[in-house]
Short mmCIF file of C-alpha atoms in Angstrom, two decimals:
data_model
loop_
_atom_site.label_atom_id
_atom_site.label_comp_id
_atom_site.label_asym_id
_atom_site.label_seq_id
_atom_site.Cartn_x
_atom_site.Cartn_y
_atom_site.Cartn_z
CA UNK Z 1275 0.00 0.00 0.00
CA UNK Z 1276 1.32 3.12 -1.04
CA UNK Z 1277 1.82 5.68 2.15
CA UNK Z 1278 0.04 9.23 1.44
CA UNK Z 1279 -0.03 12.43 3.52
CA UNK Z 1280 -2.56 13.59 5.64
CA UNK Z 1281 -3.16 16.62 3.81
CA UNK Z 1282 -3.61 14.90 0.40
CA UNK Z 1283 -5.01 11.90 1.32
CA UNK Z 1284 -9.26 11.74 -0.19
CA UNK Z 1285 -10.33 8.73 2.22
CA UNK Z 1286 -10.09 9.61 6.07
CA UNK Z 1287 -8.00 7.41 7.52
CA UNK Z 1288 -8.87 6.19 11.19
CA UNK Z 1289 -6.42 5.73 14.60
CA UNK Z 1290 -7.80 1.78 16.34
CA UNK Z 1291 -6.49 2.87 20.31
CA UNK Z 1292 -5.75 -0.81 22.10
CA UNK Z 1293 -5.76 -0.50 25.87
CA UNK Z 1294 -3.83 -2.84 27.59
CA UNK Z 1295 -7.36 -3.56 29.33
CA UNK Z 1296 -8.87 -4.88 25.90
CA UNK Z 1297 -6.36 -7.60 25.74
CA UNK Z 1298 -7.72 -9.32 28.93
CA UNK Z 1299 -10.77 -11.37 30.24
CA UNK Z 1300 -13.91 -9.67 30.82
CA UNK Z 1301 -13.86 -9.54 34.57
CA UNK Z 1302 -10.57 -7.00 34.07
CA UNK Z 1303 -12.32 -5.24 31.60
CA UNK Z 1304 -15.62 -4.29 33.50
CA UNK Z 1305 -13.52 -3.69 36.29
CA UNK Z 1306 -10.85 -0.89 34.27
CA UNK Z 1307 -14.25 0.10 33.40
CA UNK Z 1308 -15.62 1.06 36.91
CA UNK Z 1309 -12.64 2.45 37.92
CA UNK Z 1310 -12.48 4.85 35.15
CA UNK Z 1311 -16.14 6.19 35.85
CA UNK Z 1312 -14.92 6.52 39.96
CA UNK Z 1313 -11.86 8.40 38.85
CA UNK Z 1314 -13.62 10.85 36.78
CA UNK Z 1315 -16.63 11.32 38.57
CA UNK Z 1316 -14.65 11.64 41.88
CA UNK Z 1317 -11.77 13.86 40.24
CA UNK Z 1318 -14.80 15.93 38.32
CA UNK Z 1319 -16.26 16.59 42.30
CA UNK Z 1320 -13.13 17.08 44.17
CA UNK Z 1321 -11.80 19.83 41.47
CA UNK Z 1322 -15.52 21.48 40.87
CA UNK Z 1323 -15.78 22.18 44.87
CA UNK Z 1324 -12.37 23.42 44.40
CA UNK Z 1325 -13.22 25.78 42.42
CA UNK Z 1326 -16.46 26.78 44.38
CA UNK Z 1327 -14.51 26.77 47.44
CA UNK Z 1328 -12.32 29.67 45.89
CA UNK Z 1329 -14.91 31.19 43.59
CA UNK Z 1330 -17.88 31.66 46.66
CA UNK Z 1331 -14.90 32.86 49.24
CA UNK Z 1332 -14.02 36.72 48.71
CA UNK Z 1333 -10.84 35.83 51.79
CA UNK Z 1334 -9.43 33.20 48.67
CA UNK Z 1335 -9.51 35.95 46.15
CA UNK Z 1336 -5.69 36.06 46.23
CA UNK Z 1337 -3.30 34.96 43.40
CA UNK Z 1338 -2.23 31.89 44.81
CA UNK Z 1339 -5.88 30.62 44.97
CA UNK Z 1340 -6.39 32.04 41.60
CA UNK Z 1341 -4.27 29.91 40.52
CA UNK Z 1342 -4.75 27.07 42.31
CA UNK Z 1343 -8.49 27.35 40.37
CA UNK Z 1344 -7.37 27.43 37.07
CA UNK Z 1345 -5.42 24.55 37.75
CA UNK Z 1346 -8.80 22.24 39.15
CA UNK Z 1347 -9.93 24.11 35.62
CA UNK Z 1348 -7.02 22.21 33.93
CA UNK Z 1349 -7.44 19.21 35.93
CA UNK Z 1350 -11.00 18.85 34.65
CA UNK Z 1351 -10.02 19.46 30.62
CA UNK Z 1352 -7.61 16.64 31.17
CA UNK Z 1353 -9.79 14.19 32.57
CA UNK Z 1354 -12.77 15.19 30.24
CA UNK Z 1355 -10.90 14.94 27.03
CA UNK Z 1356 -9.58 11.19 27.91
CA UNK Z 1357 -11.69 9.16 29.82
CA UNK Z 1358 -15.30 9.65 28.23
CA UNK Z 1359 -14.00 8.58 24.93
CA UNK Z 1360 -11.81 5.97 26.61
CA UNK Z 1361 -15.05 4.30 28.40
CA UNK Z 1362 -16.90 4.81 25.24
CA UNK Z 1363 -13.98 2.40 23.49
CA UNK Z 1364 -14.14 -0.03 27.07
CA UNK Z 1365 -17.94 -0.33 27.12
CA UNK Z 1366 -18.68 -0.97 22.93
CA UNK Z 1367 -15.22 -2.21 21.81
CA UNK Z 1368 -15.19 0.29 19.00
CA UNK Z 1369 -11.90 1.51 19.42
CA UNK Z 1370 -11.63 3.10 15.69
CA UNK Z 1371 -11.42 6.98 15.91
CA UNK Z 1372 -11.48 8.99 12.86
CA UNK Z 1373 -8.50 11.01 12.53
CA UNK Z 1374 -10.10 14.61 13.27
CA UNK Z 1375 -11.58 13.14 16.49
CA UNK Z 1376 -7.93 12.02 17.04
CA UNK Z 1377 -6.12 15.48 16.11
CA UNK Z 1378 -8.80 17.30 17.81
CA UNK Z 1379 -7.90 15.12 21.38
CA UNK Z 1380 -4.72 16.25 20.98
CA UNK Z 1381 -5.03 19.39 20.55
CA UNK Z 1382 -7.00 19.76 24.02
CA UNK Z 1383 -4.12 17.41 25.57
CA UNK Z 1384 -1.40 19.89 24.56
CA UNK Z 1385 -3.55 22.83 25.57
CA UNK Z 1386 -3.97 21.32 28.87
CA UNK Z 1387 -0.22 20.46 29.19
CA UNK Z 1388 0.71 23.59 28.13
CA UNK Z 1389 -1.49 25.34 30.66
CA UNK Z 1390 -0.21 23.21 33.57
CA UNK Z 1391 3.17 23.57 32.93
CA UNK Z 1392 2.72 27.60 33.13
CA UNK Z 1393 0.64 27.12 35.81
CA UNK Z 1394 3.09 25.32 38.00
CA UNK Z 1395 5.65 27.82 37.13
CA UNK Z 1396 3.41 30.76 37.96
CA UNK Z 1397 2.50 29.10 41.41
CA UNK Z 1398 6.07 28.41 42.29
CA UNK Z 1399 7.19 32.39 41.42
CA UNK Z 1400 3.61 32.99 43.57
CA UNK Z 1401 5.65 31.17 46.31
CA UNK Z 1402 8.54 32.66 45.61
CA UNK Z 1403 7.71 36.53 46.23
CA UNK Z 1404 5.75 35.76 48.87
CA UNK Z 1405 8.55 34.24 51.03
CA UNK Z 1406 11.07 35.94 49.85
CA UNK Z 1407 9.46 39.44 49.09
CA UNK Z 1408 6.56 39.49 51.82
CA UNK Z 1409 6.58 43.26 51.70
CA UNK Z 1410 6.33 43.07 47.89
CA UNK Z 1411 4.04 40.54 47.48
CA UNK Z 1412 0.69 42.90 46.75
CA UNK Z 1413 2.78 45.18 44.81
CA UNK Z 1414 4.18 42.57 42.32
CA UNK Z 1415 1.37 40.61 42.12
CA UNK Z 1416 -1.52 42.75 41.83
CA UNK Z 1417 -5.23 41.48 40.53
CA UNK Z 1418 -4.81 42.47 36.90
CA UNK Z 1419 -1.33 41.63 36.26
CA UNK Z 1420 -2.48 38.14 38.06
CA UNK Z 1421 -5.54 37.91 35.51
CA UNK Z 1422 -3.43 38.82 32.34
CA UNK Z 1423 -1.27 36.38 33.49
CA UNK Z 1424 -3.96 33.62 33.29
CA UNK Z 1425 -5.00 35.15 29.89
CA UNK Z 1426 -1.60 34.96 28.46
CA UNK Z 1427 -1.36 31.34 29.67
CA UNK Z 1428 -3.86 30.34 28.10
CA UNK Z 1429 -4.27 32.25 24.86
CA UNK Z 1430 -0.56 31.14 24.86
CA UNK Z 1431 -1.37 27.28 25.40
CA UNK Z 1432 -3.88 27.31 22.91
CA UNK Z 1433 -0.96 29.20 20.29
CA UNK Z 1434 1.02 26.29 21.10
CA UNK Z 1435 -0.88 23.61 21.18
CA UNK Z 1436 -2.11 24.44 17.65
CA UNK Z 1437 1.47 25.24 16.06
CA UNK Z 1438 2.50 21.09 18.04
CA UNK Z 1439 -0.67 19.33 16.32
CA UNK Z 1440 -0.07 21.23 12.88
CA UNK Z 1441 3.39 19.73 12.73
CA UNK Z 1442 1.69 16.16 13.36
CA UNK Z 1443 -0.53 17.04 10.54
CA UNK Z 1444 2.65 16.65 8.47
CA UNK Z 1445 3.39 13.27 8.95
CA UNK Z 1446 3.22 10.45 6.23
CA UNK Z 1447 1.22 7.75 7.21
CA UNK Z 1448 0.81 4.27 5.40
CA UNK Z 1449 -2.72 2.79 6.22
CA UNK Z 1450 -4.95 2.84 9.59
CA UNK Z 1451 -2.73 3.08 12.85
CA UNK Z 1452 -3.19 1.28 15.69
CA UNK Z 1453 -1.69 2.68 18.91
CA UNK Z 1454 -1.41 0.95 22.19
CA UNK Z 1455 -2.51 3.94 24.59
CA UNK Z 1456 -5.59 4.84 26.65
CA UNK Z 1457 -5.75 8.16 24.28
CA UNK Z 1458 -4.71 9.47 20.87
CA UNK Z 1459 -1.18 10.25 22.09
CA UNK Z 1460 0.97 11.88 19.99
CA UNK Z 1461 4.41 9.98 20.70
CA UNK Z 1462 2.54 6.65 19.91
CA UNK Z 1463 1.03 8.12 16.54
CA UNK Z 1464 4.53 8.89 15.26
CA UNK Z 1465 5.90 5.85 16.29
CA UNK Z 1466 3.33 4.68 13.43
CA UNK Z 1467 4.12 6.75 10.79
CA UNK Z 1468 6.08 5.76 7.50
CA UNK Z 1469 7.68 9.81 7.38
CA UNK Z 1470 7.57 13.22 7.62
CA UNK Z 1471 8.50 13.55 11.35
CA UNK Z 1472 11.26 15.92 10.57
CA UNK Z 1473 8.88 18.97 11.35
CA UNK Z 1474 7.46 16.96 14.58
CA UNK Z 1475 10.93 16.82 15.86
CA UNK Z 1476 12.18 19.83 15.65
CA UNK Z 1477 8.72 20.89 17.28
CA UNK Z 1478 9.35 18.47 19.94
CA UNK Z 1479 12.87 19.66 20.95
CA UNK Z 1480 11.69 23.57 21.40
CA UNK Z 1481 8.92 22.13 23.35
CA UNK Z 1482 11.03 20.19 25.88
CA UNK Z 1483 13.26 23.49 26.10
CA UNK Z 1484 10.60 25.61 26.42
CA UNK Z 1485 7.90 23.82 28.29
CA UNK Z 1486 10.40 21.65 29.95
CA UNK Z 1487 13.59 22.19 30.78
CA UNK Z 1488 13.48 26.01 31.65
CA UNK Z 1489 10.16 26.00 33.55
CA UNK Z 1490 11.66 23.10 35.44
CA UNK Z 1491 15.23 25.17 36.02
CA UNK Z 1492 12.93 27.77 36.93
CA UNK Z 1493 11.33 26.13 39.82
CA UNK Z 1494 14.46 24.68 41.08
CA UNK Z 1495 16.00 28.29 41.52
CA UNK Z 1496 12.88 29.89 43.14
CA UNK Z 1497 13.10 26.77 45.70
CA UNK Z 1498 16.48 26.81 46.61
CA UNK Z 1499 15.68 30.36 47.36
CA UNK Z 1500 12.98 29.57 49.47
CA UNK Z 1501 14.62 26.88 51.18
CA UNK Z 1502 17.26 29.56 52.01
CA UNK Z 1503 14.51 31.94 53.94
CA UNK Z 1504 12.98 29.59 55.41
CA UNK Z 1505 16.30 27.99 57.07
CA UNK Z 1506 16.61 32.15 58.40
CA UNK Z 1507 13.38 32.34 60.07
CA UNK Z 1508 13.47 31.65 63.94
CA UNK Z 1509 10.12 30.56 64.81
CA UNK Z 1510 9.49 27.32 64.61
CA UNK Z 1511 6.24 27.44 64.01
CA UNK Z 1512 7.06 30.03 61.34
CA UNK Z 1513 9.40 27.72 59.42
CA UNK Z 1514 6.83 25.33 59.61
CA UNK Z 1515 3.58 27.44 58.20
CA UNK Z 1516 5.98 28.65 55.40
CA UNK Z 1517 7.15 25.06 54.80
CA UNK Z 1518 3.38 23.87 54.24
CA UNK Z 1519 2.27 26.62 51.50
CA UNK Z 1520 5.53 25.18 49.39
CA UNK Z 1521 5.36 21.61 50.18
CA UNK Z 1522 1.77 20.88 48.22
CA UNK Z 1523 3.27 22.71 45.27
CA UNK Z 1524 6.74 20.63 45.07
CA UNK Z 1525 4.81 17.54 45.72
CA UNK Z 1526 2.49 17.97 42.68
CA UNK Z 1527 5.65 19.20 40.62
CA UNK Z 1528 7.70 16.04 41.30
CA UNK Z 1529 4.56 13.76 40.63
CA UNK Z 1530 3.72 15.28 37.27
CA UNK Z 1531 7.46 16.12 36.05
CA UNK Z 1532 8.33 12.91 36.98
CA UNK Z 1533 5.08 10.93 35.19
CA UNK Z 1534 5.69 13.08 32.06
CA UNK Z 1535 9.45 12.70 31.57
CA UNK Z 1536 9.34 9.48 32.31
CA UNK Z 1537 6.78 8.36 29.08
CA UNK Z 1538 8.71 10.57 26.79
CA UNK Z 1539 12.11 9.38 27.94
CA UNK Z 1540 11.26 6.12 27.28
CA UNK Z 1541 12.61 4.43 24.22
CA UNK Z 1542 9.98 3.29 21.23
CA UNK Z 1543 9.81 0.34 21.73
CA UNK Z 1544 6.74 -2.79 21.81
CA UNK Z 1545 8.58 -3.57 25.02
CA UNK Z 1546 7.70 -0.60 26.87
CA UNK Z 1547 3.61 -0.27 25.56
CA UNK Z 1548 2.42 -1.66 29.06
CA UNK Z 1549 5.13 0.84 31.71
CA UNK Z 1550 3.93 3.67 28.71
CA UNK Z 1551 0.09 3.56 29.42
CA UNK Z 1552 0.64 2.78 33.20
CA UNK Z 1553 2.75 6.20 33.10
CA UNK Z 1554 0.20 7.85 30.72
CA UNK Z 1555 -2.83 6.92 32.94
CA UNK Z 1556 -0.77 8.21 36.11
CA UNK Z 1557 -0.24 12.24 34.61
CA UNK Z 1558 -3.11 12.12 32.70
CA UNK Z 1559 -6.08 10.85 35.12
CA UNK Z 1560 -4.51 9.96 38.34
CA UNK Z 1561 -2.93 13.13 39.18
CA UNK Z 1562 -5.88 15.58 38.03
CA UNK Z 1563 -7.64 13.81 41.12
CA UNK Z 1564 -4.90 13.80 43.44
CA UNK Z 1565 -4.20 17.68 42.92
CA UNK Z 1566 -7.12 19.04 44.50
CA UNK Z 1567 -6.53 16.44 47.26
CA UNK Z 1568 -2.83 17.41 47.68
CA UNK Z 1569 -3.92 21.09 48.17
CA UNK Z 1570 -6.98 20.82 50.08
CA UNK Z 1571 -5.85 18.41 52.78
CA UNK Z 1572 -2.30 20.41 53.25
CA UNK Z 1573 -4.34 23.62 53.35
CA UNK Z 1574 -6.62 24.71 56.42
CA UNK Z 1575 -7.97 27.75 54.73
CA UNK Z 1576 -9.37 26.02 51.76
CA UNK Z 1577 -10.50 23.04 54.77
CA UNK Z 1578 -11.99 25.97 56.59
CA UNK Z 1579 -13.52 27.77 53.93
CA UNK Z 1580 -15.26 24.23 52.35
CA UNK Z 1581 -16.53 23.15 56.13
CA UNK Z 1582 -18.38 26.53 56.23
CA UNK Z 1583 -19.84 26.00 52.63
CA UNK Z 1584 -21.41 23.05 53.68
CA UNK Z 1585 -22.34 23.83 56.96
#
């Protein structure tokens, strides 16, 4: 069969996702199935009354709880953009997905990614001036500049994420793909494709700079800064309280960081489809729900604040 490019081809090709849970006995299946819809139900309520939590409480109006909103916003786009299609593929065992449902998936995946990656950075500089520049902290970080920072993110996730999925537009494919992933993941489509990855590549590389690497840096620096303050202030009980506001944020850095490098240092390889997905399903659905819980448990305003909602 002769391999044609997307742009040229005249008959849509389609993208069969395999989920490791498709290969097994029923039992597996209908339970990957229930534990899907308790993931994204619970990780839908925990992040929603988040976000009321923050949104009904004028004392949360501050930029760290601004951002800690978008973020449950983020949360949700990730969770709603995989797992409805993925029980959709569990629960009929069509897994064929035309390739505009595919390209439009991940789009909303690199938006998301995008977003989160800013976010975190954002929320560790938050952390940042507040330790280190108390006195500053209002000054620097006023309401607007806050807001325009959460419309830049954005507008500039959604730049990005259409500039990555145009380059994956370029790629040569032969026939139908199938990909062993819980979503249309765009490592796993290229490791399909008969050419044309050149673009992708190069695409790639300023993403892991850009997205990666110097957000990452980033972070680092602002922490061993705050690690430095923190070691100068003599109450105990100060060193502690500060310790708590940064501790939630590095823990959710490490997990996702470390979920996300880890599936795109991995080598291509049919060895590796199983640890992929495992490490897939972990950024993309298990940490969404665990954010909310990371913050809200670690935080006694947000504890306060959602005990007198519902009382």
């Amino acid at each position: 069969m002769c391999p044609f490019h997307m742009e040229n081809t005249t008959s849509p090709l389609d993208v069969h996702i395999l989920p490791f849970f498709m290969k097994t006995d029923n039992k597996l299946l209908i339970f990957s199935t229930v534990y899907f819809s308790f993931i994204y139900s619970f990780g839908l309520l925990v992040n929603t009354v988040i976000i009321a939590v923050i949104c009904l409480n004028p004392h949360l109006h501050t930029p760290m709880y601004l951002f800690l909103c978008n973020l449950s916003v983020v949360d949700i786009c990730y969770t709603t953009v995989i797992i409805p299609k993925l029980l959709y593929i569990l629960l009929s065992g069509n897994n064929s997905v035309p390739f505009t449902q595919c390209f439009i998936q991940i789009y909303f995946m690199l938006l998301a990614a995008s977003v989160e990656v800013n976010i975190l950075f954002i929320m560790a500089y938050d952390r940042y001036v507040a330790i280190c520049h108390p006195l500053h902290y209002h000054r620097i970080l006023k309401k607007k500049i806050c807001i325009l920072l959460i419309i830049v993110i954005w507008i500039g996730g959604s730049v990005n994420s259409s500039f990555f999925t145009s380059s994956i537009l370029k790629i040569i494919f032969c026939s139908s793909v199938t990909i062993h992933q819980i979503f249309c993941d765009a490592k796993a489509l290229v490791n399909k494709s008969c050419g044309g990855t050149e673009m992708f590549y190069i695409v790639l590389y300023a993403e892991c700079l850009s997205f990666g690497f110097c957000p990452v840096m980033c972070n680092l620096m602002s922490y061993v800064k705050i690690i430095r303050v923190i070691q100068r202030i003599k109450s105990k009980d100060g060193r502690s309280k500060a310790f708590s506001t940064c501790s939630s944020h590095l823990i959710v850095m490490a997990i996702y960081y470390g979920s996300v490098l880890s599936v795109y240092l991995t080598p291509p390889s049919d060895r590796y489809d199983l640890l992929e997905q495992i490490l897939t399903m972990f950024y993309t659905i298990v940490v969404p729900m665990l954010n909310p819980l990371i913050y809200s448990l670690r935080n006694n305003e947000v504890k306060s604040s959602l005990w007198k909602l519902m009382l």
